[in-house]
């Protein structure tokens, strides 16, 4: 489903050149749950942003499905993201002025889904995430765990092929972190491909494969039996 070959990302200023990704070869099959680990500054989030078509690579090839997309322009990348890729961020990235329902509804508006179908799909995902009773609340009225449930609901409402999660438990206590990981595990068991950046070895154990980065390179990959509480 996802394949990167000799992927590089170099950030340049007038005086400094920084290599964030250094000839990375990386592949994710449909239905996998992959964790990406490594020290701060090793390129984890950069790789996730390139995979998610938020950022572009400086060199190499990137295939999403059967399409080589590394040279796509912003409009092409945006069109491919819609309906195919869902994002979950450490900082939730909810819009404070919108209710829970409206935040979750946003991806469907971009996809021009009808109002009737939007209401049906948002209500279904709120029920699944157990946040229906919060549908008219605003983000600042929610706990961190509830906000992340809304963020996950927004990521999955369009039924994307892939969910990219960047430190999804980073701002949560262990109880709410476990809840989010169990939700991601259930989504994966129902067929969604998940790629997650994490600093937590225990949460990485929820995945099928752990990829370790160091200085912008893949240094080890570990297959494992999935574990969850």
PDB file of C-alpha atoms in Angstrom:
ATOM      1  CA  UNK A   1       0.000   0.000   0.000  1.00  0.00           C
ATOM      2  CA  UNK A   2       2.807   2.414   0.926  1.00  0.00           C
ATOM      3  CA  UNK A   3       6.342   2.166  -0.407  1.00  0.00           C
ATOM      4  CA  UNK A   4       9.219   4.621  -0.098  1.00  0.00           C
ATOM      5  CA  UNK A   5      12.474   4.029  -1.979  1.00  0.00           C
ATOM      6  CA  UNK A   6      15.650   5.996  -1.189  1.00  0.00           C
ATOM      7  CA  UNK A   7      13.496   8.748   0.290  1.00  0.00           C
ATOM      8  CA  UNK A   8      15.362  11.893   1.338  1.00  0.00           C
ATOM      9  CA  UNK A   9      14.285  15.143   2.934  1.00  0.00           C
ATOM     10  CA  UNK A  10      16.721  18.026   3.255  1.00  0.00           C
ATOM     11  CA  UNK A  11      15.882  21.350   4.883  1.00  0.00           C
ATOM     12  CA  UNK A  12      18.008  24.261   3.708  1.00  0.00           C
ATOM     13  CA  UNK A  13      18.499  27.792   4.954  1.00  0.00           C
ATOM     14  CA  UNK A  14      21.082  30.349   3.794  1.00  0.00           C
ATOM     15  CA  UNK A  15      23.694  28.894   6.123  1.00  0.00           C
ATOM     16  CA  UNK A  16      22.534  25.450   7.257  1.00  0.00           C
ATOM     17  CA  UNK A  17      21.580  22.215   5.506  1.00  0.00           C
ATOM     18  CA  UNK A  18      19.834  19.575   7.624  1.00  0.00           C
ATOM     19  CA  UNK A  19      19.155  16.038   6.413  1.00  0.00           C
ATOM     20  CA  UNK A  20      15.946  14.866   8.072  1.00  0.00           C
ATOM     21  CA  UNK A  21      15.493  11.683   5.997  1.00  0.00           C
ATOM     22  CA  UNK A  22      18.531   9.898   4.565  1.00  0.00           C
ATOM     23  CA  UNK A  23      17.767   7.379   1.788  1.00  0.00           C
ATOM     24  CA  UNK A  24      14.946   5.679   3.662  1.00  0.00           C
ATOM     25  CA  UNK A  25      13.439   2.479   2.311  1.00  0.00           C
ATOM     26  CA  UNK A  26      10.112   1.813   3.978  1.00  0.00           C
ATOM     27  CA  UNK A  27       7.065  -0.263   3.143  1.00  0.00           C
ATOM     28  CA  UNK A  28       3.671  -0.782   4.780  1.00  0.00           C
ATOM     29  CA  UNK A  29       1.224  -3.407   3.611  1.00  0.00           C
ATOM     30  CA  UNK A  30      -2.535  -2.985   3.681  1.00  0.00           C
ATOM     31  CA  UNK A  31      -3.943  -3.816   7.110  1.00  0.00           C
ATOM     32  CA  UNK A  32      -0.676  -3.450   9.017  1.00  0.00           C
ATOM     33  CA  UNK A  33      -0.197  -1.543  12.271  1.00  0.00           C
ATOM     34  CA  UNK A  34       3.331  -0.099  12.240  1.00  0.00           C
ATOM     35  CA  UNK A  35       5.019   1.915  14.998  1.00  0.00           C
ATOM     36  CA  UNK A  36       7.906   4.282  14.243  1.00  0.00           C
ATOM     37  CA  UNK A  37      10.314   4.924  17.111  1.00  0.00           C
ATOM     38  CA  UNK A  38      13.580   6.760  17.696  1.00  0.00           C
ATOM     39  CA  UNK A  39      15.116   9.698  19.577  1.00  0.00           C
ATOM     40  CA  UNK A  40      13.880  13.266  19.139  1.00  0.00           C
ATOM     41  CA  UNK A  41      15.068  14.761  15.868  1.00  0.00           C
ATOM     42  CA  UNK A  42      15.629  11.419  14.131  1.00  0.00           C
ATOM     43  CA  UNK A  43      13.056  12.092  11.382  1.00  0.00           C
ATOM     44  CA  UNK A  44       9.955  10.298  12.702  1.00  0.00           C
ATOM     45  CA  UNK A  45       7.475  13.137  12.233  1.00  0.00           C
ATOM     46  CA  UNK A  46       9.112  14.186   8.950  1.00  0.00           C
ATOM     47  CA  UNK A  47       8.599  10.683   7.579  1.00  0.00           C
ATOM     48  CA  UNK A  48       4.976  10.710   8.733  1.00  0.00           C
ATOM     49  CA  UNK A  49       4.402  14.102   7.082  1.00  0.00           C
ATOM     50  CA  UNK A  50       5.859  12.875   3.787  1.00  0.00           C
ATOM     51  CA  UNK A  51       3.759   9.695   3.942  1.00  0.00           C
ATOM     52  CA  UNK A  52       0.698  11.846   4.691  1.00  0.00           C
ATOM     53  CA  UNK A  53       1.457  14.178   1.772  1.00  0.00           C
ATOM     54  CA  UNK A  54       1.660  17.162   4.107  1.00  0.00           C
ATOM     55  CA  UNK A  55       5.317  17.595   3.133  1.00  0.00           C
ATOM     56  CA  UNK A  56       7.260  16.662  -0.011  1.00  0.00           C
ATOM     57  CA  UNK A  57      10.438  14.624  -0.259  1.00  0.00           C
ATOM     58  CA  UNK A  58      13.658  16.111  -1.633  1.00  0.00           C
ATOM     59  CA  UNK A  59      14.513  12.904  -3.457  1.00  0.00           C
ATOM     60  CA  UNK A  60      13.571   9.273  -3.938  1.00  0.00           C
ATOM     61  CA  UNK A  61      10.241   7.688  -4.810  1.00  0.00           C
ATOM     62  CA  UNK A  62       7.032   7.388  -2.834  1.00  0.00           C
ATOM     63  CA  UNK A  63       4.176   5.128  -3.904  1.00  0.00           C
ATOM     64  CA  UNK A  64       0.699   5.348  -2.418  1.00  0.00           C
ATOM     65  CA  UNK A  65      -1.163   2.351  -3.744  1.00  0.00           C
ATOM     66  CA  UNK A  66      -0.007   1.979  -7.338  1.00  0.00           C
ATOM     67  CA  UNK A  67       0.712   5.698  -7.845  1.00  0.00           C
ATOM     68  CA  UNK A  68       4.121   7.352  -7.600  1.00  0.00           C
ATOM     69  CA  UNK A  69       3.178  10.559  -5.789  1.00  0.00           C
ATOM     70  CA  UNK A  70       6.447  12.169  -4.692  1.00  0.00           C
ATOM     71  CA  UNK A  71       6.240  14.840  -7.406  1.00  0.00           C
ATOM     72  CA  UNK A  72       2.570  15.696  -6.876  1.00  0.00           C
ATOM     73  CA  UNK A  73       1.734  19.375  -6.491  1.00  0.00           C
ATOM     74  CA  UNK A  74      -0.264  20.657  -3.517  1.00  0.00           C
ATOM     75  CA  UNK A  75      -3.644  20.274  -5.227  1.00  0.00           C
ATOM     76  CA  UNK A  76      -2.881  16.697  -6.267  1.00  0.00           C
ATOM     77  CA  UNK A  77      -1.655  15.867  -2.762  1.00  0.00           C
ATOM     78  CA  UNK A  78      -4.772  17.396  -1.186  1.00  0.00           C
ATOM     79  CA  UNK A  79      -7.051  15.412  -3.493  1.00  0.00           C
ATOM     80  CA  UNK A  80      -5.251  12.173  -2.631  1.00  0.00           C
ATOM     81  CA  UNK A  81      -5.361  12.886   1.122  1.00  0.00           C
ATOM     82  CA  UNK A  82      -9.130  13.414   1.086  1.00  0.00           C
ATOM     83  CA  UNK A  83     -10.888  10.170   1.895  1.00  0.00           C
ATOM     84  CA  UNK A  84      -7.638   8.152   1.869  1.00  0.00           C
ATOM     85  CA  UNK A  85      -5.628   9.409   4.859  1.00  0.00           C
ATOM     86  CA  UNK A  86      -6.785  10.311   8.372  1.00  0.00           C
ATOM     87  CA  UNK A  87      -4.560  12.164  10.848  1.00  0.00           C
ATOM     88  CA  UNK A  88      -4.365  12.027  14.647  1.00  0.00           C
ATOM     89  CA  UNK A  89      -2.015  14.494  16.342  1.00  0.00           C
ATOM     90  CA  UNK A  90      -0.554  14.768  19.830  1.00  0.00           C
ATOM     91  CA  UNK A  91      -2.066  18.241  20.262  1.00  0.00           C
ATOM     92  CA  UNK A  92      -5.523  17.081  19.020  1.00  0.00           C
ATOM     93  CA  UNK A  93      -5.746  20.006  16.502  1.00  0.00           C
ATOM     94  CA  UNK A  94      -9.465  20.510  17.056  1.00  0.00           C
ATOM     95  CA  UNK A  95     -11.071  23.803  16.070  1.00  0.00           C
ATOM     96  CA  UNK A  96     -12.124  25.602  19.254  1.00  0.00           C
ATOM     97  CA  UNK A  97     -15.009  27.471  17.602  1.00  0.00           C
ATOM     98  CA  UNK A  98     -16.678  24.274  16.381  1.00  0.00           C
ATOM     99  CA  UNK A  99     -18.667  21.756  18.409  1.00  0.00           C
ATOM    100  CA  UNK A 100     -17.699  18.104  18.676  1.00  0.00           C
ATOM    101  CA  UNK A 101     -20.188  17.253  15.923  1.00  0.00           C
ATOM    102  CA  UNK A 102     -18.866  20.020  13.651  1.00  0.00           C
ATOM    103  CA  UNK A 103     -15.223  19.057  14.187  1.00  0.00           C
ATOM    104  CA  UNK A 104     -15.921  15.452  13.245  1.00  0.00           C
ATOM    105  CA  UNK A 105     -18.042  16.538  10.265  1.00  0.00           C
ATOM    106  CA  UNK A 106     -15.257  18.584   8.626  1.00  0.00           C
ATOM    107  CA  UNK A 107     -13.680  15.851   6.440  1.00  0.00           C
ATOM    108  CA  UNK A 108     -17.115  14.985   5.047  1.00  0.00           C
ATOM    109  CA  UNK A 109     -17.706  18.620   4.083  1.00  0.00           C
ATOM    110  CA  UNK A 110     -14.470  18.587   2.081  1.00  0.00           C
ATOM    111  CA  UNK A 111     -15.664  15.410   0.377  1.00  0.00           C
ATOM    112  CA  UNK A 112     -19.018  17.077  -0.424  1.00  0.00           C
ATOM    113  CA  UNK A 113     -21.013  14.348   1.341  1.00  0.00           C
ATOM    114  CA  UNK A 114     -24.718  15.189   1.568  1.00  0.00           C
ATOM    115  CA  UNK A 115     -26.089  16.653   4.810  1.00  0.00           C
ATOM    116  CA  UNK A 116     -28.178  13.530   5.486  1.00  0.00           C
ATOM    117  CA  UNK A 117     -25.220  11.185   5.051  1.00  0.00           C
ATOM    118  CA  UNK A 118     -22.964  13.490   7.074  1.00  0.00           C
ATOM    119  CA  UNK A 119     -25.334  13.407  10.032  1.00  0.00           C
ATOM    120  CA  UNK A 120     -25.662   9.622   9.832  1.00  0.00           C
ATOM    121  CA  UNK A 121     -21.906   8.987   9.620  1.00  0.00           C
ATOM    122  CA  UNK A 122     -20.975  11.487  12.331  1.00  0.00           C
ATOM    123  CA  UNK A 123     -23.592  10.047  14.697  1.00  0.00           C
ATOM    124  CA  UNK A 124     -22.324   6.506  14.004  1.00  0.00           C
ATOM    125  CA  UNK A 125     -18.723   7.395  14.770  1.00  0.00           C
ATOM    126  CA  UNK A 126     -19.696   9.360  17.898  1.00  0.00           C
ATOM    127  CA  UNK A 127     -21.577   6.317  19.160  1.00  0.00           C
ATOM    128  CA  UNK A 128     -18.561   4.128  18.401  1.00  0.00           C
ATOM    129  CA  UNK A 129     -16.235   6.507  20.279  1.00  0.00           C
ATOM    130  CA  UNK A 130     -18.731   6.884  23.144  1.00  0.00           C
ATOM    131  CA  UNK A 131     -18.873  10.684  22.838  1.00  0.00           C
ATOM    132  CA  UNK A 132     -22.467  11.150  21.645  1.00  0.00           C
ATOM    133  CA  UNK A 133     -23.317  12.883  24.927  1.00  0.00           C
ATOM    134  CA  UNK A 134     -20.672  15.518  24.099  1.00  0.00           C
ATOM    135  CA  UNK A 135     -21.839  16.287  20.543  1.00  0.00           C
ATOM    136  CA  UNK A 136     -22.775  19.917  21.285  1.00  0.00           C
ATOM    137  CA  UNK A 137     -19.792  20.669  23.524  1.00  0.00           C
ATOM    138  CA  UNK A 138     -16.763  22.668  22.409  1.00  0.00           C
ATOM    139  CA  UNK A 139     -13.201  21.280  22.659  1.00  0.00           C
ATOM    140  CA  UNK A 140     -12.287  23.409  25.685  1.00  0.00           C
ATOM    141  CA  UNK A 141     -15.190  21.836  27.591  1.00  0.00           C
ATOM    142  CA  UNK A 142     -13.667  18.352  27.198  1.00  0.00           C
ATOM    143  CA  UNK A 143     -10.931  16.441  28.997  1.00  0.00           C
ATOM    144  CA  UNK A 144      -7.764  15.548  27.119  1.00  0.00           C
ATOM    145  CA  UNK A 145      -8.960  11.978  26.650  1.00  0.00           C
ATOM    146  CA  UNK A 146     -12.287  13.164  25.265  1.00  0.00           C
ATOM    147  CA  UNK A 147     -10.562  15.582  22.889  1.00  0.00           C
ATOM    148  CA  UNK A 148      -8.402  12.780  21.529  1.00  0.00           C
ATOM    149  CA  UNK A 149     -11.499  10.602  21.040  1.00  0.00           C
ATOM    150  CA  UNK A 150     -12.977  13.439  18.970  1.00  0.00           C
ATOM    151  CA  UNK A 151      -9.722  13.695  17.010  1.00  0.00           C
ATOM    152  CA  UNK A 152      -9.777   9.952  16.289  1.00  0.00           C
ATOM    153  CA  UNK A 153     -13.458  10.192  15.294  1.00  0.00           C
ATOM    154  CA  UNK A 154     -12.619  12.991  12.867  1.00  0.00           C
ATOM    155  CA  UNK A 155      -9.788  10.878  11.427  1.00  0.00           C
ATOM    156  CA  UNK A 156     -11.987   7.836  10.769  1.00  0.00           C
ATOM    157  CA  UNK A 157     -15.334   9.390   9.779  1.00  0.00           C
ATOM    158  CA  UNK A 158     -14.423   9.424   6.076  1.00  0.00           C
ATOM    159  CA  UNK A 159     -13.364   5.758   6.313  1.00  0.00           C
ATOM    160  CA  UNK A 160      -9.773   6.364   5.150  1.00  0.00           C
ATOM    161  CA  UNK A 161      -7.447   3.599   4.024  1.00  0.00           C
ATOM    162  CA  UNK A 162      -4.681   4.781   6.345  1.00  0.00           C
ATOM    163  CA  UNK A 163      -4.551   6.532   9.722  1.00  0.00           C
ATOM    164  CA  UNK A 164      -1.347   8.390  10.580  1.00  0.00           C
ATOM    165  CA  UNK A 165      -0.988   9.007  14.311  1.00  0.00           C
ATOM    166  CA  UNK A 166       1.796  11.302  15.563  1.00  0.00           C
ATOM    167  CA  UNK A 167       2.308  10.724  19.310  1.00  0.00           C
ATOM    168  CA  UNK A 168      -1.475  10.212  19.828  1.00  0.00           C
ATOM    169  CA  UNK A 169      -1.004   9.491  23.549  1.00  0.00           C
ATOM    170  CA  UNK A 170       1.643  12.142  24.211  1.00  0.00           C
ATOM    171  CA  UNK A 171      -0.664  14.546  26.055  1.00  0.00           C
ATOM    172  CA  UNK A 172      -2.687  11.893  27.887  1.00  0.00           C
ATOM    173  CA  UNK A 173      -2.375  10.112  31.206  1.00  0.00           C
ATOM    174  CA  UNK A 174      -1.935   6.340  31.139  1.00  0.00           C
ATOM    175  CA  UNK A 175      -5.656   5.555  31.498  1.00  0.00           C
ATOM    176  CA  UNK A 176      -6.691   7.710  28.557  1.00  0.00           C
ATOM    177  CA  UNK A 177      -3.612   6.675  26.607  1.00  0.00           C
ATOM    178  CA  UNK A 178      -4.626   3.029  26.982  1.00  0.00           C
ATOM    179  CA  UNK A 179      -8.140   3.900  25.794  1.00  0.00           C
ATOM    180  CA  UNK A 180      -6.824   5.564  22.628  1.00  0.00           C
ATOM    181  CA  UNK A 181      -4.504   2.640  21.900  1.00  0.00           C
ATOM    182  CA  UNK A 182      -7.352   0.154  22.311  1.00  0.00           C
ATOM    183  CA  UNK A 183      -9.448   2.209  19.863  1.00  0.00           C
ATOM    184  CA  UNK A 184      -6.595   2.238  17.308  1.00  0.00           C
ATOM    185  CA  UNK A 185      -6.133  -1.508  17.788  1.00  0.00           C
ATOM    186  CA  UNK A 186      -9.823  -2.167  17.162  1.00  0.00           C
ATOM    187  CA  UNK A 187      -9.785   0.010  14.043  1.00  0.00           C
ATOM    188  CA  UNK A 188      -6.772  -1.942  12.778  1.00  0.00           C
ATOM    189  CA  UNK A 189      -8.464  -5.257  13.512  1.00  0.00           C
ATOM    190  CA  UNK A 190     -11.385  -4.031  11.394  1.00  0.00           C
ATOM    191  CA  UNK A 191      -9.050  -3.438   8.444  1.00  0.00           C
ATOM    192  CA  UNK A 192      -7.642   0.094   8.759  1.00  0.00           C
ATOM    193  CA  UNK A 193      -3.909   0.470   8.141  1.00  0.00           C
ATOM    194  CA  UNK A 194      -2.237   2.448  10.934  1.00  0.00           C
ATOM    195  CA  UNK A 195       1.192   4.083  11.092  1.00  0.00           C
ATOM    196  CA  UNK A 196       2.010   5.571  14.484  1.00  0.00           C
ATOM    197  CA  UNK A 197       4.946   7.625  15.755  1.00  0.00           C
ATOM    198  CA  UNK A 198       5.551   7.036  19.461  1.00  0.00           C
ATOM    199  CA  UNK A 199       8.202   7.406  22.145  1.00  0.00           C
ATOM    200  CA  UNK A 200       6.480   4.763  24.290  1.00  0.00           C
ATOM    201  CA  UNK A 201       7.860   1.201  24.055  1.00  0.00           C
ATOM    202  CA  UNK A 202       4.734  -0.155  25.772  1.00  0.00           C
ATOM    203  CA  UNK A 203       2.394   1.484  23.243  1.00  0.00           C
ATOM    204  CA  UNK A 204       4.598   0.386  20.349  1.00  0.00           C
ATOM    205  CA  UNK A 205       3.873  -3.178  21.493  1.00  0.00           C
ATOM    206  CA  UNK A 206       0.302  -2.752  20.250  1.00  0.00           C
ATOM    207  CA  UNK A 207       1.574  -2.775  16.658  1.00  0.00           C
ATOM    208  CA  UNK A 208       2.580  -5.625  14.353  1.00  0.00           C
ATOM    209  CA  UNK A 209       5.957  -4.114  13.485  1.00  0.00           C
ATOM    210  CA  UNK A 210       8.283  -1.562  15.057  1.00  0.00           C
ATOM    211  CA  UNK A 211      10.577   0.508  12.841  1.00  0.00           C
ATOM    212  CA  UNK A 212      13.462   2.299  14.568  1.00  0.00           C
ATOM    213  CA  UNK A 213      14.923   5.471  13.037  1.00  0.00           C
ATOM    214  CA  UNK A 214      18.230   7.119  13.882  1.00  0.00           C
ATOM    215  CA  UNK A 215      19.699  10.171  12.138  1.00  0.00           C
ATOM    216  CA  UNK A 216      17.122   9.941   9.377  1.00  0.00           C
ATOM    217  CA  UNK A 217      17.770   6.277   8.604  1.00  0.00           C
ATOM    218  CA  UNK A 218      15.933   3.017   9.318  1.00  0.00           C
ATOM    219  CA  UNK A 219      18.284   1.100  11.608  1.00  0.00           C
ATOM    220  CA  UNK A 220      16.126  -1.854  12.739  1.00  0.00           C
ATOM    221  CA  UNK A 221      12.709  -3.399  12.128  1.00  0.00           C
ATOM    222  CA  UNK A 222      11.080  -5.834  14.530  1.00  0.00           C
ATOM    223  CA  UNK A 223       8.107  -8.045  13.733  1.00  0.00           C
ATOM    224  CA  UNK A 224       6.119  -9.090  16.756  1.00  0.00           C
ATOM    225  CA  UNK A 225       2.960 -10.612  18.133  1.00  0.00           C
ATOM    226  CA  UNK A 226       0.530  -7.818  18.901  1.00  0.00           C
ATOM    227  CA  UNK A 227      -0.083  -7.166  22.594  1.00  0.00           C
ATOM    228  CA  UNK A 228      -2.759  -5.081  24.218  1.00  0.00           C
ATOM    229  CA  UNK A 229      -4.413  -4.860  27.598  1.00  0.00           C
TER     230      UNK A 229
END
